[in-house]
Amino acid sequence: VSEVSSRVKKIPIIDYAPSGSIELANMVTEAFRDIEVNVVLLKHHGVVVVGKDLIDALNLAEVVEDAAKIAAFYEILSAFKK
């Protein structure tokens, strides 16, 4: 999780648009205009990540996926605590 906070400053969430649509492409492109954005979450689709090269982008995707798993497990375990 600490790696996420060191590598990711903002994660914009893009509203749903059909896969392959110009609307979705434009929303993703617009989100990445912010130089602090390297991860975008697409509702009902997944994530898009960018890096300095393919390996960097893949590593970032894995870090974000691991953080999402931790957050999901936390939510599940918190429900049992109540």
Coordinates of N, CA and C in Angstrom, one line a residue:
V1 N 0.8 -1.2 0.0 CA 0.0 0.0 0.0 C 0.9 1.2 0.0
S2 N 2.0 1.2 0.7 CA 2.9 2.4 0.7 C 3.4 2.7 -0.6
E3 N 3.6 1.6 -1.4 CA 4.1 1.8 -2.8 C 3.1 2.6 -3.7
V4 N 1.8 2.3 -3.4 CA 0.8 3.0 -4.2 C 0.9 4.5 -3.8
S5 N 1.0 4.8 -2.6 CA 1.0 6.2 -2.2 C 2.2 6.9 -2.7
S6 N 3.3 6.2 -2.9 CA 4.5 6.9 -3.4 C 4.5 7.0 -4.9
R7 N 3.7 6.1 -5.6 CA 3.7 6.2 -7.1 C 2.5 6.8 -7.7
V8 N 1.4 6.9 -6.9 CA 0.1 7.4 -7.4 C -0.4 8.6 -6.6
K9 N -0.5 9.7 -7.3 CA -1.0 10.9 -6.6 C -2.5 11.1 -6.7
K10 N -3.1 10.8 -7.9 CA -4.5 10.9 -8.1 C -5.0 9.7 -8.9
I11 N -6.2 9.3 -8.7 CA -6.9 8.2 -9.5 C -8.2 8.7 -9.9
P12 N -8.4 9.4 -11.0 CA -9.7 9.8 -11.4 C -10.6 8.6 -11.8
I13 N -11.9 8.7 -11.5 CA -12.8 7.7 -11.8 C -13.7 8.2 -13.0
I14 N -13.6 7.4 -14.1 CA -14.3 7.8 -15.3 C -15.7 7.1 -15.3
D15 N -16.7 7.9 -15.6 CA -18.1 7.3 -15.7 C -18.1 6.3 -16.9
Y16 N -19.2 5.4 -16.8 CA -19.3 4.4 -17.8 C -19.5 5.0 -19.2
A17 N -18.9 4.4 -20.2 CA -19.2 4.6 -21.6 C -18.9 3.2 -22.3
P18 N -19.6 3.0 -23.4 CA -19.4 1.7 -24.0 C -17.9 1.4 -24.4
S19 N -17.5 0.2 -24.3 CA -16.1 -0.2 -24.7 C -15.9 0.2 -26.2
G20 N -14.7 0.7 -26.4 CA -14.3 1.1 -27.8 C -15.0 2.3 -28.3
S21 N -15.7 3.0 -27.5 CA -16.4 4.2 -28.0 C -15.5 5.4 -28.0
I22 N -15.8 6.4 -28.8 CA -15.1 7.6 -28.9 C -15.3 8.4 -27.5
E23 N -16.5 8.2 -27.0 CA -16.8 8.9 -25.7 C -15.8 8.4 -24.6
L24 N -15.6 7.1 -24.5 CA -14.7 6.5 -23.5 C -13.3 7.0 -23.8
A25 N -12.9 6.9 -25.0 CA -11.5 7.3 -25.4 C -11.3 8.8 -25.0
N26 N -12.2 9.6 -25.3 CA -12.1 11.1 -25.0 C -12.0 11.3 -23.4
M27 N -12.8 10.6 -22.7 CA -12.8 10.7 -21.2 C -11.4 10.3 -20.6
V28 N -10.9 9.2 -21.1 CA -9.6 8.7 -20.7 C -8.5 9.6 -21.1
T29 N -8.5 10.1 -22.3 CA -7.5 11.0 -22.8 C -7.5 12.3 -21.9
E30 N -8.7 12.8 -21.6 CA -8.9 14.0 -20.8 C -8.3 13.8 -19.4
A31 N -8.5 12.6 -18.8 CA -8.0 12.3 -17.5 C -6.5 12.3 -17.5
F32 N -5.9 11.8 -18.5 CA -4.4 11.8 -18.5 C -3.8 13.1 -18.9
R33 N -4.6 14.1 -19.2 CA -4.0 15.4 -19.5 C -3.3 16.0 -18.2
D34 N -3.8 15.6 -17.1 CA -3.2 16.0 -15.8 C -1.9 15.2 -15.6
I35 N -0.8 15.9 -15.5 CA 0.5 15.2 -15.4 C 0.7 14.4 -14.1
E36 N -0.2 14.7 -13.1 CA -0.1 13.9 -11.9 C -0.8 12.5 -12.0
V37 N -1.5 12.3 -13.1 CA -2.4 11.1 -13.2 C -1.6 10.1 -14.0
N38 N -1.4 8.9 -13.4 CA -0.8 7.7 -14.1 C -1.7 6.5 -14.0
V39 N -2.8 6.6 -13.3 CA -3.8 5.5 -13.2 C -5.2 6.2 -13.3
V40 N -6.1 5.5 -14.2 CA -7.4 6.0 -14.3 C -8.3 4.7 -14.1
L41 N -9.4 4.9 -13.3 CA -10.3 3.8 -13.0 C -11.5 4.1 -13.9
L42 N -11.9 3.0 -14.7 CA -13.1 3.1 -15.6 C -14.2 2.3 -15.0
K43 N -15.3 3.0 -14.7 CA -16.5 2.3 -14.1 C -16.9 1.2 -15.0
H44 N -17.1 0.0 -14.5 CA -17.6 -1.2 -15.2 C -16.6 -1.7 -16.2
H45 N -15.3 -1.3 -16.2 CA -14.3 -1.8 -17.1 C -13.1 -2.2 -16.4
G46 N -12.4 -1.4 -15.7 CA -11.2 -1.7 -15.0 C -10.3 -0.5 -14.9
V47 N -9.0 -0.7 -15.0 CA -8.1 0.4 -14.9 C -7.2 0.6 -16.2
V48 N -6.7 1.8 -16.4 CA -5.8 2.1 -17.4 C -4.6 2.7 -16.7
V49 N -3.4 2.2 -16.9 CA -2.2 2.8 -16.3 C -1.2 3.2 -17.4
V50 N -0.3 4.1 -17.1 CA 0.8 4.5 -17.9 C 2.0 4.5 -17.1
G51 N 3.1 4.3 -17.8 CA 4.5 4.3 -17.2 C 5.5 4.7 -18.2
K52 N 6.7 4.9 -17.7 CA 7.8 5.3 -18.6 C 8.1 4.3 -19.7
D53 N 7.8 3.0 -19.4 CA 7.9 2.0 -20.4 C 6.9 0.9 -20.0
L54 N 6.8 -0.2 -20.8 CA 5.9 -1.2 -20.6 C 6.0 -1.9 -19.3
I55 N 7.3 -2.2 -18.9 CA 7.5 -2.8 -17.6 C 7.1 -2.0 -16.4
D56 N 7.3 -0.7 -16.5 CA 6.9 0.3 -15.4 C 5.4 0.3 -15.3
A57 N 4.7 0.3 -16.5 CA 3.2 0.3 -16.5 C 2.7 -1.0 -15.9
L58 N 3.3 -2.1 -16.3 CA 2.9 -3.4 -15.7 C 3.1 -3.5 -14.2
N59 N 4.2 -3.0 -13.7 CA 4.5 -3.0 -12.3 C 3.5 -2.1 -11.6
L60 N 3.1 -1.0 -12.2 CA 2.2 -0.1 -11.5 C 0.8 -0.7 -11.5
A61 N 0.4 -1.4 -12.6 CA -0.9 -2.1 -12.6 C -0.9 -3.2 -11.5
E62 N 0.1 -3.9 -11.3 CA 0.2 -4.9 -10.2 C 0.1 -4.3 -8.8
V63 N 0.7 -3.2 -8.6 CA 0.7 -2.4 -7.4 C -0.7 -2.0 -7.1
V64 N -1.4 -1.4 -8.1 CA -2.8 -0.9 -7.9 C -3.7 -2.1 -7.7
E65 N -3.5 -3.2 -8.4 CA -4.3 -4.4 -8.1 C -4.2 -5.0 -6.7
D66 N -2.9 -5.0 -6.2 CA -2.7 -5.5 -4.9 C -3.4 -4.6 -3.8
A67 N -3.3 -3.3 -4.1 CA -3.9 -2.3 -3.1 C -5.4 -2.5 -3.2
A68 N -6.0 -2.8 -4.3 CA -7.4 -3.0 -4.4 C -7.9 -4.2 -3.7
K69 N -7.1 -5.3 -3.8 CA -7.3 -6.5 -3.1 C -7.3 -6.3 -1.5
I70 N -6.3 -5.6 -1.1 CA -6.2 -5.2 0.3 C -7.4 -4.4 0.8
A71 N -7.8 -3.5 0.0 CA -9.0 -2.6 0.4 C -10.3 -3.5 0.4
A72 N -10.4 -4.4 -0.5 CA -11.6 -5.3 -0.6 C -11.6 -6.2 0.6
F73 N -10.5 -6.8 1.0 CA -10.4 -7.7 2.1 C -10.7 -6.9 3.4
Y74 N -10.2 -5.7 3.5 CA -10.5 -4.8 4.7 C -12.0 -4.6 4.8
E75 N -12.7 -4.3 3.7 CA -14.1 -4.1 3.8 C -14.9 -5.3 4.2
I76 N -14.4 -6.5 3.7 CA -15.1 -7.7 4.1 C -14.9 -8.0 5.5
L77 N -13.7 -7.9 6.0 CA -13.3 -8.2 7.4 C -14.0 -7.1 8.3
S78 N -14.1 -5.9 7.9 CA -14.8 -4.9 8.7 C -16.3 -5.2 8.9
A79 N -16.9 -5.8 7.9 CA -18.3 -6.2 8.0 C -18.5 -7.3 9.1
F80 N -17.5 -8.1 9.3 CA -17.6 -9.2 10.4 C -17.4 -8.6 11.8
K81 N -16.7 -7.5 11.8 CA -16.4 -6.8 13.1 C -17.6 -6.2 13.7
K82 N -18.6 -5.8 12.9 CA -19.8 -5.1 13.4 C -20.7 -6.0 14.0

